[in-house]
Amino acid sequence: MQQPSGPETRQPSTAIPVLQGSLPDILGYLSKELQRFPRRVPGRLLVDGVELRYVDLHSFYYQSLQILNQRLYEFDTDEAAPLIVDCGAHIGLASLFFARRFPQATIHAFEADPAIADVLAFNVASLKLSNVTTQAKAVWIDGGGITFERSSDDSGHVRTHGDASAPDVVTVPSVRLRDLIADRDVSLLKLDVEGAEFALLQDCDGALGRVRKMLLEVHCFGQPDARLGRLLTVLENNGFRYGLSDLHQAPWLGGEVPPFKELSTANYLISVFAWR
């Protein structure tokens, strides 16, 4: 059945519509109808006949707008075969963008959530992204494994305190980011790790000399180590210049309200672009 002004849909056994069509058609349809779809329910898409899977249609929609339409992660390089490390790869949209942008690139994609890592691996295989290697691991400050809180969307995160036996908390393998980058010429290091970037950058201080560019989604959500100034100082001390863009306030988290009309909350996301 053809949706009005949108892609085709059909009903699988889960009763969640499978949208079919080109990516612009699917995103155009979702721009009007997204709120009809439940949150944190996995499903499938057929994009130009290629099956893609998602864990949360809302996350897929907003990531697609940001990464594939607005091309937030676009960067230039004079390397014919850049090495890209995608940390917090989720279902693979950033890796897809990098792989299409740089067909000769080598891309290592890390995802901590085991269920989402399975979707990442499926999408990479379905899209035939032969230059992308996926790993179901968290990047962290050591390789001993971490406690991870799953969210069934794009906000799962390392959990450093609280009840480790909670239903949505699992132990997952980890790799120390410092060791991963120490002996490699990394064209781009992308970190979208839901708050772990502060600990990671501190641990990598002094070991970033072979990283040429960085893309960081920084989550200042009131956690004790969420100090943007300290993170930027690590970049400066390691020879990077940087710019900040794409600020999103996060009032849904509650907490302090600053004494400025422009700010509804002290919690926010911001993208940091660093280069040397």
Short mmCIF file of C-alpha atoms in Angstrom, two decimals:
data_model
loop_
_atom_site.label_atom_id
_atom_site.label_comp_id
_atom_site.label_asym_id
_atom_site.label_seq_id
_atom_site.Cartn_x
_atom_site.Cartn_y
_atom_site.Cartn_z
CA MET A 1 0.00 0.00 0.00
CA GLN A 2 1.35 3.40 -0.97
CA GLN A 3 1.44 5.96 1.83
CA PRO A 4 0.23 9.43 0.82
CA SER A 5 3.29 11.48 -0.19
CA GLY A 6 5.55 8.78 1.22
CA PRO A 7 7.15 5.39 0.67
CA GLU A 8 5.35 2.07 0.50
CA THR A 9 4.64 0.15 3.68
CA ARG A 10 3.74 -3.42 4.48
CA GLN A 11 3.04 -5.20 7.74
CA PRO A 12 5.58 -7.78 8.98
CA SER A 13 4.84 -10.16 11.83
CA THR A 14 5.76 -7.49 14.36
CA ALA A 15 2.97 -5.22 13.03
CA ILE A 16 5.53 -2.43 12.62
CA PRO A 17 5.31 -0.96 9.10
CA VAL A 18 8.29 -1.62 6.84
CA LEU A 19 8.93 1.58 4.90
CA GLN A 20 10.15 1.16 1.34
CA GLY A 21 11.54 3.66 -1.13
CA SER A 22 14.46 5.98 -1.55
CA LEU A 23 15.99 7.50 1.56
CA PRO A 24 14.66 11.00 0.71
CA ASP A 25 11.16 9.54 0.31
CA ILE A 26 11.38 7.70 3.63
CA LEU A 27 12.73 10.71 5.51
CA GLY A 28 10.15 12.99 3.89
CA TYR A 29 7.39 10.68 5.04
CA LEU A 30 8.80 10.44 8.56
CA SER A 31 9.11 14.22 8.80
CA LYS A 32 5.30 14.28 8.88
CA GLU A 33 4.42 10.92 10.43
CA LEU A 34 7.23 10.03 12.85
CA GLN A 35 5.17 10.59 15.98
CA ARG A 36 2.82 7.78 14.92
CA PHE A 37 5.62 5.28 15.45
CA PRO A 38 6.50 3.93 18.92
CA ARG A 39 9.88 4.57 20.49
CA ARG A 40 12.51 1.88 21.03
CA VAL A 41 10.86 -0.74 18.84
CA PRO A 42 13.19 -2.44 16.35
CA GLY A 43 12.23 -2.71 12.71
CA ARG A 44 13.31 -2.85 9.10
CA LEU A 45 13.49 -0.55 6.10
CA LEU A 46 13.93 -1.29 2.42
CA VAL A 47 16.00 1.60 1.07
CA ASP A 48 16.18 1.32 -2.71
CA GLY A 49 15.61 -2.40 -2.27
CA VAL A 50 18.35 -2.86 0.35
CA GLU A 51 17.28 -4.01 3.81
CA LEU A 52 18.40 -1.90 6.75
CA ARG A 53 17.53 -2.55 10.36
CA TYR A 54 17.06 -0.09 13.19
CA VAL A 55 16.50 -0.30 16.93
CA ASP A 56 14.54 2.94 17.27
CA LEU A 57 12.95 4.65 14.27
CA HIS A 58 13.17 8.07 15.91
CA SER A 59 16.93 7.69 16.39
CA PHE A 60 17.28 6.52 12.79
CA TYR A 61 15.37 9.53 11.50
CA TYR A 62 17.33 12.18 13.39
CA GLN A 63 20.68 10.51 12.77
CA SER A 64 19.88 10.27 9.06
CA LEU A 65 19.02 13.96 8.90
CA GLN A 66 22.19 14.94 10.71
CA ILE A 67 24.68 12.55 9.13
CA LEU A 68 23.33 11.79 5.66
CA ASN A 69 21.33 14.92 4.79
CA GLN A 70 23.10 17.73 6.62
CA ARG A 71 26.45 15.90 6.27
CA LEU A 72 27.57 16.93 9.74
CA TYR A 73 30.53 14.54 9.55
CA GLU A 74 31.84 15.73 6.19
CA PHE A 75 35.58 16.32 6.17
CA ASP A 76 38.38 16.68 3.64
CA THR A 77 41.59 14.71 3.45
CA ASP A 78 44.39 14.33 0.93
CA GLU A 79 44.83 10.66 1.90
CA ALA A 80 43.76 8.17 -0.75
CA ALA A 81 42.95 5.50 1.85
CA PRO A 82 42.21 7.16 5.20
CA LEU A 83 41.94 5.19 8.42
CA ILE A 84 38.74 6.08 10.30
CA VAL A 85 37.86 4.92 13.80
CA ASP A 86 34.13 5.18 14.50
CA CYS A 87 33.47 4.88 18.25
CA GLY A 88 29.83 4.65 19.19
CA ALA A 89 28.87 3.49 15.70
CA HIS A 90 25.26 2.62 16.68
CA ILE A 91 23.50 1.07 13.64
CA GLY A 92 26.19 2.26 11.21
CA LEU A 93 24.99 5.48 9.57
CA ALA A 94 28.26 7.34 10.18
CA SER A 95 30.28 4.38 8.92
CA LEU A 96 28.01 4.26 5.87
CA PHE A 97 28.63 7.95 5.22
CA PHE A 98 32.41 7.57 5.58
CA ALA A 99 32.49 4.42 3.42
CA ARG A 100 30.56 6.09 0.61
CA ARG A 101 32.57 9.29 0.90
CA PHE A 102 35.93 7.47 0.89
CA PRO A 103 35.59 4.09 -0.88
CA GLN A 104 39.26 3.24 -0.24
CA ALA A 105 39.09 4.02 3.48
CA THR A 106 39.58 1.47 6.25
CA ILE A 107 36.88 1.97 8.87
CA HIS A 108 36.78 0.34 12.31
CA ALA A 109 33.33 0.65 13.88
CA PHE A 110 32.85 -0.03 17.60
CA GLU A 111 29.47 -0.43 19.31
CA ALA A 112 29.09 -1.39 22.97
CA ASP A 113 25.43 -2.41 23.13
CA PRO A 114 25.36 -6.09 22.08
CA ALA A 115 21.92 -5.91 20.43
CA ILE A 116 22.77 -2.73 18.53
CA ALA A 117 26.14 -4.18 17.53
CA ASP A 118 24.26 -7.05 15.88
CA VAL A 119 22.19 -4.54 13.90
CA LEU A 120 25.36 -2.65 12.97
CA ALA A 121 26.95 -5.83 11.64
CA PHE A 122 23.80 -6.71 9.68
CA ASN A 123 23.60 -3.28 8.06
CA VAL A 124 27.27 -3.27 7.11
CA ALA A 125 26.84 -6.67 5.46
CA SER A 126 23.54 -5.73 3.79
CA LEU A 127 25.07 -2.57 2.33
CA LYS A 128 28.16 -4.54 1.26
CA LEU A 129 30.50 -2.11 3.03
CA SER A 130 33.59 -4.26 2.59
CA ASN A 131 35.87 -1.56 3.99
CA VAL A 132 34.05 -1.45 7.36
CA THR A 133 35.00 -3.81 10.20
CA THR A 134 32.58 -3.97 13.13
CA GLN A 135 33.42 -4.84 16.72
CA ALA A 136 30.91 -5.45 19.53
CA LYS A 137 33.06 -3.67 22.10
CA ALA A 138 33.10 -0.45 24.05
CA VAL A 139 36.03 1.90 23.70
CA TRP A 140 37.14 2.74 27.21
CA ILE A 141 40.11 3.56 29.44
CA ASP A 142 41.06 -0.10 29.83
CA GLY A 143 40.46 -3.45 28.18
CA GLY A 144 38.91 -5.20 31.17
CA GLY A 145 35.26 -4.83 30.19
CA ILE A 146 32.73 -2.25 31.35
CA THR A 147 29.27 -2.04 32.83
CA PHE A 148 26.92 -0.68 30.19
CA GLU A 149 23.35 0.60 30.52
CA ARG A 150 21.28 -0.26 27.46
CA SER A 151 18.54 2.09 26.31
CA SER A 152 17.18 0.52 23.08
CA ASP A 153 17.78 3.83 21.29
CA ASP A 154 20.94 5.92 20.85
CA SER A 155 21.54 6.92 24.47
CA GLY A 156 23.07 3.76 26.00
CA HIS A 157 26.12 4.59 28.07
CA VAL A 158 28.92 3.37 30.30
CA ARG A 159 27.68 3.02 33.86
CA THR A 160 30.27 3.75 36.50
CA HIS A 161 28.00 3.58 39.56
CA GLY A 162 24.62 2.27 40.67
CA ASP A 163 23.05 -1.19 40.67
CA ALA A 164 25.01 -3.38 38.24
CA SER A 165 22.25 -6.01 38.42
CA ALA A 166 19.52 -3.73 36.99
CA PRO A 167 17.63 -5.28 34.04
CA ASP A 168 19.07 -2.95 31.41
CA VAL A 169 22.67 -3.19 32.66
CA VAL A 170 25.11 -5.62 31.07
CA THR A 171 28.84 -6.24 31.15
CA VAL A 172 30.44 -5.87 27.73
CA PRO A 173 34.01 -6.26 26.47
CA SER A 174 36.11 -3.16 26.04
CA VAL A 175 39.22 -1.99 24.25
CA ARG A 176 41.44 0.77 25.55
CA LEU A 177 41.22 3.65 23.08
CA ARG A 178 44.71 4.85 23.94
CA ASP A 179 46.16 1.48 22.89
CA LEU A 180 43.99 1.37 19.78
CA ILE A 181 45.32 4.64 18.37
CA ALA A 182 48.86 4.61 19.75
CA ASP A 183 50.56 2.90 16.80
CA ARG A 184 48.27 3.99 13.95
CA ASP A 185 48.05 7.03 11.70
CA VAL A 186 44.37 7.83 12.20
CA SER A 187 42.86 10.19 9.67
CA LEU A 188 39.67 10.65 11.69
CA LEU A 189 38.65 9.61 15.20
CA LYS A 190 34.91 9.95 15.77
CA LEU A 191 33.56 9.72 19.33
CA ASP A 192 29.83 9.57 20.02
CA VAL A 193 29.94 7.66 23.29
CA GLU A 194 27.26 9.31 25.44
CA GLY A 195 29.45 10.93 28.07
CA ALA A 196 32.44 8.57 28.06
CA GLU A 197 34.36 11.09 25.92
CA PHE A 198 35.57 12.96 29.01
CA ALA A 199 37.29 9.94 30.56
CA LEU A 200 38.55 8.78 27.16
CA LEU A 201 40.19 12.08 26.25
CA GLN A 202 41.84 12.32 29.65
CA ASP A 203 43.21 8.80 29.26
CA CYS A 204 44.43 9.57 25.71
CA ASP A 205 46.25 12.75 26.76
CA GLY A 206 49.73 12.53 25.24
CA ALA A 207 48.80 9.69 22.86
CA LEU A 208 46.92 11.64 20.18
CA GLY A 209 49.94 12.65 18.11
CA ARG A 210 49.09 10.33 15.19
CA VAL A 211 45.42 11.36 15.06
CA ARG A 212 44.88 14.04 12.42
CA LYS A 213 41.23 14.96 12.95
CA MET A 214 38.55 14.32 15.55
CA LEU A 215 34.77 14.55 15.63
CA LEU A 216 33.36 14.56 19.15
CA GLU A 217 29.75 14.67 20.28
CA VAL A 218 30.16 16.05 23.77
CA HIS A 219 27.44 15.30 26.33
CA CYS A 220 27.41 17.78 29.21
CA PHE A 221 24.63 16.18 31.21
CA GLY A 222 25.72 17.13 34.72
CA GLN A 223 28.00 14.15 35.30
CA PRO A 224 30.95 14.96 37.63
CA ASP A 225 33.64 14.78 34.93
CA ALA A 226 31.64 16.66 32.26
CA ARG A 227 33.98 19.63 32.03
CA LEU A 228 34.10 20.97 28.51
CA GLY A 229 37.02 23.28 29.31
CA ARG A 230 39.15 20.37 30.52
CA LEU A 231 38.32 18.35 27.39
CA LEU A 232 39.26 21.25 25.14
CA THR A 233 42.50 21.71 27.08
CA VAL A 234 43.44 18.09 26.27
CA LEU A 235 42.92 18.90 22.58
CA GLU A 236 45.05 22.03 22.84
CA ASN A 237 47.81 20.24 24.73
CA ASN A 238 47.92 17.61 21.97
CA GLY A 239 48.32 20.13 19.17
CA PHE A 240 44.75 20.42 17.92
CA ARG A 241 42.81 23.43 16.78
CA TYR A 242 39.07 23.10 17.20
CA GLY A 243 35.66 24.60 16.57
CA LEU A 244 32.29 24.06 18.24
CA SER A 245 28.94 23.71 16.49
CA ASP A 246 25.53 22.01 16.54
CA LEU A 247 24.47 22.90 20.08
CA HIS A 248 21.39 21.12 21.44
CA GLN A 249 19.98 21.94 24.85
CA ALA A 250 18.65 18.99 26.86
CA PRO A 251 15.88 20.32 29.12
CA TRP A 252 14.30 16.85 29.38
CA LEU A 253 17.07 15.96 31.85
CA GLY A 254 15.86 18.54 34.36
CA GLY A 255 18.39 20.05 36.75
CA GLU A 256 19.73 23.57 36.93
CA VAL A 257 18.15 26.34 34.87
CA PRO A 258 20.69 29.12 34.12
CA PRO A 259 19.74 32.76 34.75
CA PHE A 260 19.62 33.59 31.03
CA LYS A 261 16.57 33.70 28.78
CA GLU A 262 18.50 31.99 25.97
CA LEU A 263 19.20 28.89 28.08
CA SER A 264 16.48 26.54 29.29
CA THR A 265 18.95 24.15 30.95
CA ALA A 266 22.58 23.70 31.94
CA ASN A 267 22.58 20.31 30.15
CA TYR A 268 23.50 20.22 26.49
CA LEU A 269 25.08 18.39 23.56
CA ILE A 270 27.65 20.05 21.35
CA SER A 271 29.80 18.87 18.46
CA VAL A 272 33.55 19.55 18.62
CA PHE A 273 35.57 19.44 15.40
CA ALA A 274 39.33 19.19 15.97
CA TRP A 275 42.20 19.15 13.50
CA ARG A 276 45.91 19.74 13.27
#
